[in-house]
Amino acid sequence: MKAFEQNIRKVEPYVPGEQPQRRVIKLNTNENPYPPAPGVTKALREMDADCLRLYPDPEADVLVRELADYYHVGKDQVFVGVGSDDVLSMCFLTFFNSDKPILFPDITYSFYKVWAGLYKIPYECQKLSDDFHMVKEDYYKENGGVIFPNPNAPTALYEELDTVEDIIAHNEDVVVIVDEAYIDFAGRSALELLDKYNNLLVVQTFSKARSMAGMRIGYAIGSPLLIKYLNDAKYSFNSYTMNAASLVCGAEAVKDRAYFEDRVRAVVETREWAKVELGKLGFRFPDSGANFIFATHPDHDAKELFEALKANDIYVRYWGSERIKQYLRISIGTREEMTALFSFLNKYMNR
Amino acid sequence: MKAFEQNIRKVEPYVPGEQPQRRVIKLNTNENPYPPAPGVTKALREMDADCLRLYPDPEADVLVRELADYYHVGKDQVFVGVGSDDVLSMCFLTFFNSDKPILFPDITYSFYKVWAGLYKIPYECQKLSDDFHMVKEDYYKENGGVIFPNPNAPTALYEELDTVEDIIAHNEDVVVIVDEAYIDFAGRSALELLDKYNNLLVVQTFSKARSMAGMRIGYAIGSPLLIKYLNDAKYSFNSYTMNAASLVCGAEAVKDRAYFEDRVRAVVETREWAKVELGKLGFRFPDSGANFIFATHPDHDAKELFEALKANDIYVRYWGSERIKQYLRISIGTREEMTALFSFLNKYMNR
């Protein structure tokens, strides 16, 4: 080892779901099978490249304004970032500065632990029940903040708003972040609770229901007080995060409510049909409120299934970690993609 | 104060140079007065919005490959990020994990202190000489890493490559980062030294010479060893940073070497003429190797000049901090913009 390597941070790099270059059936990263709203194409065509010589608007006004209109909140209640990962990372940095541990579920989005480690934030995982539900009483204890996804990932389970509110109501002295990457495929959003709790922050993304994973846009909505703190932190060390293309494309995507609702409906329809088909094949799964299904089979090893699928150019996600070793996460693709998946599984399982 | 505010990070937010919405002569953020290469417009027109539904390539291959070709280095020697601020912040996090202080000049890019604070990195500022040059012997002492811009900002002074190499040669046990945001307007780059020093990292940007501040692209070039550490850190907590538009537009910009060199030459020509004109008006300034001039006037207060210019829709940058209270930073615009500046100054000073 070179002397200068001593001061270098050593980490366990996260391995993202594969992005194969060949044409495969890609059900491994919860992307949307449909393209973004037509206005996005138009925005790209009409973009004046000359504007790129200037720094983008640090306040991201064009995008913030559309989001504020869409969700009927003030512009001072919206924060945007480079994907919800960027937004969540900034939230950890801004809101979780306590000696008491923050709380989140044991089976959940894997980056929570990473950001806690990065910013030296103590944390304590709360065990989900055997059927993967949150146990709300586990979040009554003293803590430095609370964060959980709803629907949860990778379980896809949606917790009713009553449960979410109960957790927030028991934690009014800390910031509670509800990470709603998949909420549009599920039920009521915690956004409904914003007027009652000014310690509540709701984080959403353009990567799933809005079909724009490639543009990297995420956002947080909360009280003006929380949003001000987030912006202060952001401006203090990186003023310009959102590029000009993401600002205009993001704004166009939000404007087209009809297209958005129609495509979400299509994904949900495919998902409900997929539940029936998976059931017929003998799979078991928590009821999904997301654009993926977290499935296990009593007679087939998940890892073997994963490998067999991959060998046949069907990519799903497998982790092999504690408590979820026998599960596959299957994104909802088009009807055609899902048909190909089921027909392969049918053949494979009935050899 | 609400109870939940106790755990919230309080910061002094950075105030970026103004981005006025009205049409003004904007010489305050060192943007390029010329549009990006024509290929960038073409890339935007031809972009298939459907690709946005997928996550972008986490390895940013299309852009990394072009940069590697352009600079005659391996693909494993290039790291890209969301502007050089993102790259530099990741460098601080990755390379500066020592109890010994890192070293940088007292007058320099203001974000160095911010990132050091953010990641709890001890630092020690080294005083520039009275004529704003680096005193290379100040960097011989024991330290946890070294970083400096060349040309420096906001002084615009370029240090000869011999000086740069001397500092690197005296610091082979730590990582040395040369922040070359403005190098294309100056002289020889530290990239020439890469084969000799594998603890050297050179950071550059698309925001200045490549006219793409609006697209947020920065990059680091160094030994495969350093680049591997940087990527490990990045993947560990944010896998997808560069969006699809910045990848293709960035690649197109790099491909057009002739356009790039021609536009750099135009900015340098305007700068050299601007030096003569500022001299005639009685300004003094360190010799600029950048796309801006850091100027002071013996008979006119810098702050008053700044205000008078602004009142007449000419925006330059003024800080008012220690040692540089009497200086204005003036970006190099088009010949027409500079003519308007000089004609206003002429009138104002000879009232």
XYZ file of C-alpha atoms in Angstrom:
702
model
C 0.000 0.000 0.000
C 1.293 3.456 -0.911
C 1.790 5.907 1.950
C -0.842 8.260 0.547
C -3.456 5.485 0.675
C -3.517 5.685 4.480
C -5.798 8.716 4.486
C -8.171 7.351 1.889
C -11.686 6.317 2.824
C -12.234 2.594 2.350
C -15.813 1.602 1.608
C -17.913 -1.331 0.528
C -19.257 -0.066 -2.782
C -22.975 -0.535 -3.450
C -23.624 -2.735 -6.459
C -26.538 -1.268 -8.422
C -28.899 -3.565 -10.354
C -27.288 -4.500 -13.635
C -27.868 -2.300 -16.674
C -27.264 -4.886 -19.396
C -26.241 -3.543 -22.799
C -27.942 -6.399 -24.662
C -31.685 -6.446 -25.197
C -33.133 -8.344 -22.246
C -36.344 -8.368 -20.246
C -35.318 -5.966 -17.541
C -37.380 -6.344 -14.374
C -34.562 -5.620 -11.927
C -34.517 -1.889 -11.099
C -38.208 -0.914 -10.816
C -38.120 1.297 -13.868
C -41.346 2.223 -15.619
C -42.053 0.299 -18.834
C -43.623 3.384 -20.450
C -41.875 6.488 -21.778
C -42.204 9.871 -20.033
C -44.963 12.324 -21.005
C -44.849 13.575 -24.623
C -44.060 17.086 -23.383
C -40.637 15.845 -22.278
C -39.635 14.992 -25.845
C -40.867 18.401 -26.934
C -38.876 20.122 -24.180
C -35.671 18.400 -25.334
C -36.306 19.293 -28.986
C -36.967 22.921 -28.149
C -34.185 23.414 -25.651
C -31.855 26.224 -26.660
C -28.343 24.840 -26.197
C -27.065 28.410 -25.867
C -28.653 28.591 -22.408
C -26.238 25.857 -21.292
C -23.358 28.322 -21.189
C -25.029 29.883 -18.114
C -25.319 28.304 -14.685
C -28.777 26.826 -14.128
C -31.226 28.589 -11.845
C -30.021 27.571 -8.354
C -33.602 27.870 -7.081
C -34.882 25.503 -9.788
C -37.901 27.760 -9.987
C -39.539 26.341 -13.133
C -39.669 22.855 -11.607
C -40.430 23.871 -8.025
C -43.369 25.963 -9.235
C -44.927 23.078 -11.178
C -44.562 20.711 -8.232
C -46.049 23.274 -5.849
C -49.041 23.735 -8.174
C -49.512 20.011 -8.638
C -49.524 19.236 -4.927
C -51.298 22.449 -3.844
C -48.489 23.604 -1.571
C -46.383 26.743 -1.474
C -43.165 27.076 -3.481
C -41.435 27.416 -0.111
C -42.559 23.867 0.711
C -40.697 22.149 -2.134
C -37.029 21.110 -2.348
C -35.583 19.389 -5.437
C -32.439 17.304 -5.934
C -30.568 14.954 -8.270
C -32.824 11.954 -7.713
C -34.367 11.081 -4.374
C -31.007 9.601 -3.318
C -29.541 13.101 -3.416
C -32.559 14.514 -1.565
C -32.482 11.800 1.108
C -28.741 12.134 1.603
C -29.203 15.878 2.123
C -32.023 15.160 4.588
C -29.807 12.859 6.669
C -27.138 15.547 6.738
C -29.564 18.313 7.625
C -32.044 16.746 10.028
C -30.324 13.904 11.821
C -27.804 15.627 14.095
C -28.575 13.994 17.429
C -26.688 11.666 19.764
C -29.800 9.513 19.943
C -30.199 6.900 17.236
C -32.480 7.441 14.280
C -34.981 4.644 13.683
C -35.834 2.747 10.512
C -37.017 -0.793 9.637
C -34.556 -3.696 9.489
C -35.709 -4.636 5.997
C -35.751 -1.417 3.995
C -33.924 0.741 1.476
C -30.270 -0.193 1.847
C -28.904 3.351 1.505
C -30.298 4.487 4.890
C -27.469 2.638 6.642
C -24.955 3.990 4.166
C -25.856 7.641 4.698
C -25.969 7.131 8.465
C -22.456 5.699 8.248
C -21.268 8.489 5.982
C -22.474 11.257 8.305
C -21.708 9.348 11.535
C -25.371 9.245 12.581
C -26.226 6.573 15.165
C -29.116 4.347 14.070
C -31.206 1.452 15.344
C -33.138 -0.875 13.053
C -36.658 -1.886 14.085
C -37.644 -5.407 13.133
C -40.581 -5.780 10.759
C -43.201 -8.365 11.793
C -43.022 -11.818 10.221
C -45.461 -10.670 7.546
C -43.181 -7.655 6.900
C -45.406 -4.977 8.459
C -44.040 -2.120 10.549
C -44.732 -2.459 14.278
C -45.736 1.101 15.075
C -45.046 0.819 18.805
C -41.366 0.238 18.003
C -41.210 3.868 16.936
C -42.515 5.295 20.216
C -39.126 5.178 21.930
C -36.779 8.126 22.269
C -34.854 8.749 19.054
C -32.992 11.286 16.899
C -35.361 11.024 13.932
C -37.438 8.510 11.997
C -37.350 7.472 8.359
C -39.221 4.733 6.494
C -40.407 4.125 2.944
C -44.110 3.733 2.238
C -44.672 1.468 0.384
C -41.595 -0.183 1.848
C -38.812 -1.482 -0.393
C -38.118 -4.242 -1.220
C -41.270 -5.693 0.381
C -43.700 -3.487 -1.642
C -46.014 -3.353 1.386
C -48.058 -0.191 1.862
C -48.896 0.902 5.410
C -52.261 2.615 5.837
C -52.152 6.340 6.505
C -53.454 5.758 10.047
C -50.293 3.815 10.869
C -48.104 6.474 9.301
C -49.873 9.229 11.228
C -49.618 7.300 14.481
C -45.834 7.140 14.072
C -45.598 10.840 13.232
C -47.872 11.791 16.144
C -45.584 9.903 18.538
C -42.521 11.713 17.203
C -43.311 15.405 17.127
C -39.955 16.299 18.682
C -37.892 14.939 15.793
C -38.088 15.093 12.028
C -40.016 12.205 10.460
C -39.266 11.423 6.811
C -41.708 9.324 4.793
C -39.942 8.107 1.668
C -42.706 7.707 -0.898
C -40.848 6.599 -4.026
C -43.677 4.192 -4.892
C -46.713 5.969 -3.410
C -48.406 6.673 -6.759
C -48.924 2.932 -7.254
C -50.335 2.523 -3.734
C -52.768 4.538 -1.631
C -53.042 7.814 0.246
C -49.879 9.873 0.610
C -48.603 11.380 3.845
C -48.832 14.702 2.016
C -52.373 14.836 3.442
C -50.834 15.222 6.895
C -48.602 18.192 6.105
C -50.995 20.755 7.562
C -51.026 18.950 10.879
C -47.313 18.190 11.373
C -44.568 20.639 10.560
C -41.893 18.052 11.468
C -43.039 15.824 8.591
C -41.094 15.603 5.344
C -42.368 13.590 2.378
C -39.818 12.542 -0.263
C -40.837 11.439 -3.755
C -39.110 10.770 -7.071
C -39.457 11.065 -10.852
C -37.732 7.696 -11.329
C -40.743 5.399 -10.906
C -44.295 6.590 -11.649
C -43.008 9.509 -13.769
C -40.785 7.336 -16.001
C -37.730 9.555 -15.647
C -35.055 7.558 -13.819
C -32.626 8.718 -16.522
C -33.108 12.379 -15.662
C -32.329 12.113 -11.935
C -35.005 14.166 -10.206
C -36.271 13.781 -6.674
C -38.068 16.156 -4.334
C -39.118 16.729 -0.768
C -42.286 18.446 0.399
C -42.705 19.706 3.944
C -43.251 22.762 6.092
C -41.536 25.990 4.963
C -39.366 25.657 8.074
C -37.946 22.246 7.095
C -37.515 23.256 3.455
C -35.603 26.363 4.489
C -33.155 24.275 6.533
C -32.688 21.879 3.614
C -31.994 24.710 1.194
C -29.570 26.366 3.600
C -27.595 23.129 3.861
C -27.633 22.620 0.105
C -26.576 26.172 -0.779
C -23.809 26.021 1.780
C -21.849 23.473 -0.220
C -23.263 22.923 -3.701
C -25.333 25.705 -5.180
C -26.071 24.274 -8.594
C -27.208 20.672 -8.571
C -30.076 20.416 -11.073
C -29.027 20.891 -14.672
C -30.973 22.905 -17.229
C -32.328 19.830 -19.050
C -33.712 18.201 -15.909
C -35.428 21.446 -14.901
C -37.399 21.875 -18.136
C -38.068 18.166 -18.707
C -39.169 17.696 -15.118
C -41.544 20.655 -15.350
C -43.100 19.268 -18.542
C -43.613 15.843 -16.967
C -45.485 17.344 -14.019
C -47.746 19.441 -16.248
C -49.321 16.401 -17.920
C -51.529 15.011 -15.175
C -53.728 12.966 -17.524
C -50.806 11.078 -19.076
C -49.315 10.406 -15.665
C -52.517 9.023 -14.200
C -53.146 6.898 -17.261
C -49.689 5.282 -17.185
C -49.861 4.654 -13.440
C -53.194 2.936 -13.988
C -51.657 0.727 -16.697
C -48.818 -0.375 -14.390
C -51.259 -1.089 -11.555
C -53.473 -3.161 -13.877
C -50.506 -5.224 -15.019
C -49.442 -5.671 -11.402
C -52.851 -6.919 -10.274
C -52.894 -9.422 -13.142
C -49.304 -10.417 -12.304
C -50.363 -11.162 -8.728
C -52.941 -13.637 -10.032
C -50.444 -15.296 -12.358
C -47.737 -15.546 -9.696
C -50.323 -17.021 -7.337
C -51.218 -19.666 -9.911
C -47.538 -20.580 -10.137
C -47.458 -21.120 -6.367
C -45.573 -17.929 -5.408
C -46.346 -16.141 -2.144
C -45.793 -12.419 -1.625
C -46.771 -9.507 0.576
C -49.592 -7.627 -1.147
C -47.829 -5.151 -3.413
C -48.618 -1.432 -3.441
C -45.626 -0.640 -5.658
C -44.460 -1.291 -9.223
C -42.783 -4.531 -8.177
C -43.641 -7.734 -6.341
C -41.491 -9.337 -3.646
C -42.089 -13.032 -4.160
C -41.003 -16.344 -2.654
C -41.796 -19.900 -3.658
C -42.123 -22.811 -1.208
C -40.587 -25.335 -3.622
C -37.983 -23.347 -5.494
C -34.802 -21.770 -4.191
C -34.837 -18.039 -4.946
C -31.175 -17.896 -5.939
C -31.592 -20.772 -8.382
C -34.655 -19.104 -9.881
C -32.740 -15.848 -10.204
C -29.869 -17.578 -12.033
C -32.199 -19.529 -14.317
C -34.080 -16.372 -15.252
C -30.880 -14.490 -15.925
C -29.536 -17.292 -18.122
C -32.694 -16.763 -20.173
C -32.261 -12.981 -20.410
C -34.888 -12.149 -17.804
C -33.349 -9.916 -15.125
C -34.948 -9.646 -11.673
C -33.324 -8.597 -8.385
C -31.949 -10.915 -5.709
C -30.019 -9.977 -2.535
C -29.565 -13.111 -0.478
C -29.380 -11.204 2.788
C -30.798 -12.205 6.178
C -34.589 -12.765 6.313
C -35.037 -12.221 2.552
C -32.789 -14.973 1.145
C -35.749 -16.750 -0.447
C -37.234 -13.703 -2.142
C -37.010 -12.207 -5.615
C -37.960 -8.635 -6.397
C -39.743 -8.542 -9.728
C -40.446 -5.154 -11.347
C -43.718 -4.738 -13.246
C -42.927 -4.478 -16.955
C -45.269 -4.365 -19.916
C -47.926 -7.064 -20.318
C -45.676 -8.659 -22.976
C -42.642 -8.732 -20.692
C -44.631 -10.243 -17.841
C -46.128 -12.840 -20.191
C -42.614 -13.883 -21.205
C -41.651 -14.130 -17.532
C -44.636 -16.302 -16.609
C -44.262 -18.542 -19.606
C -40.601 -19.162 -18.728
C -41.452 -19.817 -15.063
C -44.227 -22.162 -16.075
C -41.905 -24.193 -18.257
C -39.049 -24.111 -15.723
C -41.132 -25.148 -12.735
C -42.972 -27.933 -14.498
C -39.934 -29.579 -16.035
C -37.702 27.215 18.322
C -39.537 23.921 17.850
C -38.153 20.909 19.705
C -37.366 19.107 16.456
C -35.169 21.997 15.338
C -32.531 21.050 17.914
C -31.124 18.263 15.752
C -31.068 20.333 12.598
C -27.795 21.427 11.060
C -27.401 25.201 11.106
C -25.213 26.600 8.370
C -24.173 29.835 6.772
C -25.569 29.402 3.283
C -23.294 30.275 0.372
C -24.664 33.096 -1.738
C -24.012 32.306 -5.401
C -23.419 35.117 -7.898
C -26.756 36.559 -8.922
C -28.600 35.073 -11.897
C -30.695 38.099 -12.862
C -33.845 37.357 -14.844
C -33.666 40.664 -16.729
C -31.314 41.124 -19.627
C -28.107 42.526 -18.148
C -24.411 42.424 -18.925
C -23.499 39.445 -16.825
C -19.799 39.356 -15.922
C -20.224 37.918 -12.430
C -20.012 34.102 -12.586
C -17.210 33.408 -15.098
C -19.524 31.870 -17.646
C -18.437 31.582 -21.255
C -19.968 34.169 -23.599
C -20.190 31.628 -26.429
C -22.609 28.714 -26.828
C -21.455 25.098 -26.517
C -20.297 23.128 -29.582
C -22.948 22.628 -32.307
C -22.961 18.880 -31.606
C -24.601 19.603 -28.244
C -27.692 21.063 -29.903
C -27.813 18.055 -32.203
C -27.536 15.663 -29.253
C -30.498 17.316 -27.520
C -32.610 17.241 -30.712
C -31.855 13.583 -31.309
C -32.211 12.363 -27.761
C -34.827 9.645 -27.452
C -36.949 10.622 -24.452
C -37.942 6.969 -24.079
C -34.440 6.216 -22.759
C -35.218 8.458 -19.780
C -37.452 5.781 -18.251
C -34.261 3.773 -17.549
C -31.581 4.651 -15.006
C -28.569 6.261 -16.673
C -25.373 4.287 -17.103
C -23.794 4.470 -13.616
C -20.340 4.214 -15.216
C -21.052 7.174 -17.511
C -19.173 5.270 -20.171
C -20.016 7.420 -23.206
C -18.601 10.510 -21.521
C -15.684 8.862 -19.719
C -14.535 7.310 -23.003
C -14.506 10.650 -24.831
C -12.568 12.331 -22.031
C -10.066 9.464 -21.908
C -9.522 9.726 -25.668
C -9.196 13.502 -25.559
C -6.592 13.503 -22.805
C -4.813 10.304 -23.900
C -5.395 8.482 -20.635
C -7.125 5.214 -19.764
C -10.859 5.048 -19.050
C -9.856 3.884 -15.570
C -8.178 7.260 -15.034
C -11.330 9.367 -15.415
C -14.057 10.120 -12.854
C -17.087 12.306 -13.687
C -19.539 14.180 -11.470
C -22.307 16.796 -11.350
C -20.034 19.791 -11.889
C -16.569 20.103 -10.415
C -18.174 21.048 -7.077
C -19.595 17.544 -6.861
C -16.245 16.041 -7.910
C -14.270 18.131 -5.420
C -16.668 17.402 -2.585
C -16.295 13.675 -3.315
C -12.494 14.119 -3.354
C -12.504 15.754 0.087
C -14.627 12.896 1.409
C -12.472 10.219 -0.194
C -8.910 11.468 0.122
C -8.704 13.727 3.141
C -9.138 11.378 6.115
C -6.193 12.359 8.253
C -5.761 13.992 11.640
C -3.200 16.307 10.108
C -4.539 19.440 8.469
C -4.936 19.702 4.719
C -3.307 22.754 3.174
C -4.690 25.327 0.760
C -4.127 29.046 0.052
C -5.793 31.715 2.221
C -7.271 33.430 -0.824
C -8.855 30.706 -2.923
C -12.080 28.959 -3.886
C -14.402 29.492 -0.944
C -15.921 25.993 -0.989
C -12.691 24.319 0.209
C -13.409 25.525 3.741
C -17.035 24.508 3.441
C -16.308 20.909 2.453
C -13.616 20.646 5.118
C -16.204 21.792 7.674
C -18.838 19.431 6.309
C -16.605 16.367 6.562
C -14.805 17.523 9.721
C -11.420 17.702 7.999
C -8.802 19.851 9.772
C -7.278 22.478 7.488
C -4.662 25.203 7.560
C -4.627 28.114 5.121
C -1.284 29.184 3.644
C -0.914 32.890 3.036
C -0.381 33.974 -0.555
C 2.423 36.491 -1.086
C 1.524 40.166 -1.368
C 1.371 39.797 -5.145
C -0.981 36.793 -4.666
C 1.489 34.058 -5.625
C 1.704 30.737 -3.807
C 4.772 30.365 -1.598
C 5.741 26.825 -2.454
C 7.824 26.286 0.700
C 4.638 26.721 2.762
C 3.503 23.367 1.380
C 6.571 21.407 2.509
C 5.282 20.901 6.053
C 3.578 17.757 7.272
C -0.075 17.641 6.207
C -3.083 15.455 5.407
C -3.374 16.505 1.788
C -2.968 19.528 -0.477
C -5.424 21.276 -2.761
C -5.131 24.466 -4.798
C -6.625 25.886 -7.965
C -4.386 26.732 -10.901
C -5.070 29.343 -12.127
C -6.169 30.420 -8.670
C -9.616 31.898 -8.067
C -10.474 34.695 -7.607
C -6.982 36.055 -8.339
C -6.763 34.508 -11.870
C -3.015 33.964 -11.352
C -1.454 30.966 -13.050
C 1.492 29.239 -11.349
C 4.078 27.765 -13.692
C 4.161 23.989 -13.912
C 7.565 23.929 -12.185
C 6.000 25.399 -9.058
C 3.122 22.946 -9.211
C 5.494 20.011 -9.622
C 7.668 21.206 -6.781
C 4.661 21.147 -4.450
C 3.622 17.682 -5.628
C 7.171 16.349 -5.328
C 7.293 17.523 -1.716
C 4.015 15.762 -0.931
C 4.227 12.254 -2.280
C 2.781 10.778 0.923
C -0.577 12.515 0.574
C -3.019 13.158 -2.241
C -2.449 16.448 -4.071
C -5.415 17.894 -5.964
C -4.849 20.543 -8.619
C -8.164 22.225 -9.352
C -7.867 23.367 -12.958
C -11.266 24.925 -13.667
C -9.599 27.675 -15.712
C -6.531 25.909 -17.111
C -7.640 26.035 -20.750
C -7.293 29.824 -20.681
C -3.839 29.627 -19.086
C -0.808 27.434 -19.674
C 0.412 23.893 -19.201
C -1.792 21.541 -17.228
C -0.634 19.308 -14.385
C -1.991 16.443 -16.515
C 1.539 16.333 -17.948
C 2.766 15.132 -14.560
C 0.359 12.203 -14.191
C 2.877 9.606 -15.332
C 5.308 10.696 -12.645
C 3.001 11.041 -9.626
C 0.238 8.588 -8.822
C -0.860 10.692 -5.825
C -1.813 13.551 -8.169
C -5.416 14.261 -9.091
C -6.355 16.936 -11.637
C -9.925 18.288 -11.536
C -11.471 20.143 -14.459
C -14.938 21.331 -15.483
C -17.289 21.845 -18.428
C -18.589 25.081 -16.912
C -15.936 27.478 -18.185
C -13.958 26.769 -21.375
C -16.561 24.241 -22.589
C -19.532 26.637 -22.191
C -21.692 24.150 -20.320
C -22.231 25.494 -16.803
C -25.929 24.719 -17.285
C -25.296 21.013 -17.759
C -23.299 20.447 -14.548
C -20.338 18.331 -15.583
C -16.972 18.088 -13.881
C -14.265 15.441 -13.950
C -11.114 14.246 -12.264
C -8.150 12.593 -13.958
C -5.542 10.684 -12.010
C -3.911 7.306 -11.494
C -6.203 4.258 -11.783
C -5.636 3.770 -8.055
C -7.060 7.164 -7.072
C -9.939 6.892 -9.542
C -10.875 3.490 -8.145
C -11.093 4.912 -4.623
C -13.223 7.808 -5.861
C -15.626 5.476 -7.664
C -15.877 3.174 -4.659
C -16.882 6.114 -2.470
C -19.366 7.373 -5.034
C -21.028 4.011 -5.656
C -21.281 3.397 -1.940
C -23.877 6.131 -1.490
C -25.167 7.491 -4.779
C -24.900 5.244 -7.800
C -26.569 7.403 -10.418
C -25.422 10.993 -10.443
C -25.022 11.986 -14.107
C -28.282 12.168 -16.011
C -28.767 10.892 -19.550
C -28.769 14.366 -21.113
C -25.493 15.437 -19.530
C -23.811 12.205 -20.652
C -24.622 12.613 -24.356
C -24.230 16.403 -24.449
C -20.937 16.201 -22.582
C -19.605 13.579 -24.984
C -20.538 15.717 -27.988
C -18.819 18.771 -26.531
C -15.568 16.857 -26.050
C -15.610 15.453 -29.581
C -15.372 18.892 -31.215
C -11.789 19.861 -30.498
C -11.616 22.513 -33.240
C -14.655 24.440 -31.958
C -13.360 24.275 -28.411
C -9.907 25.581 -29.272
C -11.360 28.343 -31.428
C -13.704 29.599 -28.677
C -10.977 29.464 -26.037
C -8.775 31.531 -28.336
C -11.564 34.102 -28.734
C -11.967 34.476 -24.955
C -8.200 34.799 -24.486
C -8.009 37.480 -27.188
C -10.778 39.489 -25.562
C -9.037 39.088 -22.198
C -5.719 40.377 -23.493
C -7.427 43.401 -25.005
C -9.401 43.899 -21.762
C -6.127 43.993 -19.819
C -4.942 46.874 -21.989
C -8.222 48.755 -21.588
C -8.358 48.247 -17.815
C -4.748 49.410 -17.620
C -5.638 52.589 -19.495
C -8.414 53.225 -16.954
C -5.868 52.964 -14.135
C -6.826 49.517 -12.831
C -4.189 47.164 -11.436
C -4.515 43.392 -11.460
C -2.529 40.189 -11.177
C -1.806 38.936 -14.692
C -4.838 36.828 -15.583
C -4.577 33.274 -16.896
C -8.317 32.720 -16.580
C -11.545 33.977 -18.159
C -11.778 36.781 -15.625
C -9.658 39.610 -14.268
C -9.267 40.431 -10.584
C -8.901 44.188 -10.600
C -8.402 47.008 -8.134
C -8.225 50.767 -8.634
C -6.096 53.119 -6.535
C -8.656 55.947 -6.669
C -11.986 54.175 -6.608
C -13.527 52.103 -3.863
C -14.319 48.596 -5.174
C -17.656 48.368 -3.419
C -18.790 51.714 -4.801
C -17.730 50.657 -8.288
C -19.592 47.379 -7.881
C -22.787 49.173 -6.871
C -22.516 51.746 -9.654
C -22.009 49.024 -12.243
C -24.955 47.051 -10.924
C -27.202 50.106 -10.978
C -26.357 50.285 -14.672
C -27.121 46.609 -15.329
C -23.497 45.510 -15.449
C -22.960 42.657 -12.971
C -19.467 41.822 -11.693
C -18.490 39.994 -8.499
C -17.479 41.593 -5.200
C -16.806 39.875 -1.841
C -15.494 42.448 0.572
C -13.539 39.915 2.585
C -10.133 40.320 4.185
C -7.213 41.181 1.834
C -9.511 41.448 -1.233
C -11.868 44.235 -0.128
C -10.670 46.530 -2.885
C -10.994 44.031 -5.729
C -13.636 43.268 -8.313
C -13.746 40.029 -10.243
C -14.751 40.742 -13.834
C -15.606 37.830 -16.134
C -14.557 38.079 -19.780
C -17.677 38.516 -21.909
C -17.995 39.204 -25.602
C -16.126 42.132 -27.126
C -19.443 44.053 -27.156
C -20.103 43.399 -23.472
C -16.578 44.460 -22.508
C -16.900 47.592 -24.653
C -20.058 48.525 -22.755
C -18.229 47.944 -19.468
C -15.263 50.131 -20.409
C -17.409 52.884 -21.792
C -19.422 52.992 -18.564
C -16.252 52.974 -16.435
C -14.743 55.702 -18.555
C -17.751 57.930 -18.081
C -18.129 57.091 -14.383
C -14.491 57.674 -13.491
C -14.126 60.888 -15.412
C -17.244 62.551 -14.050
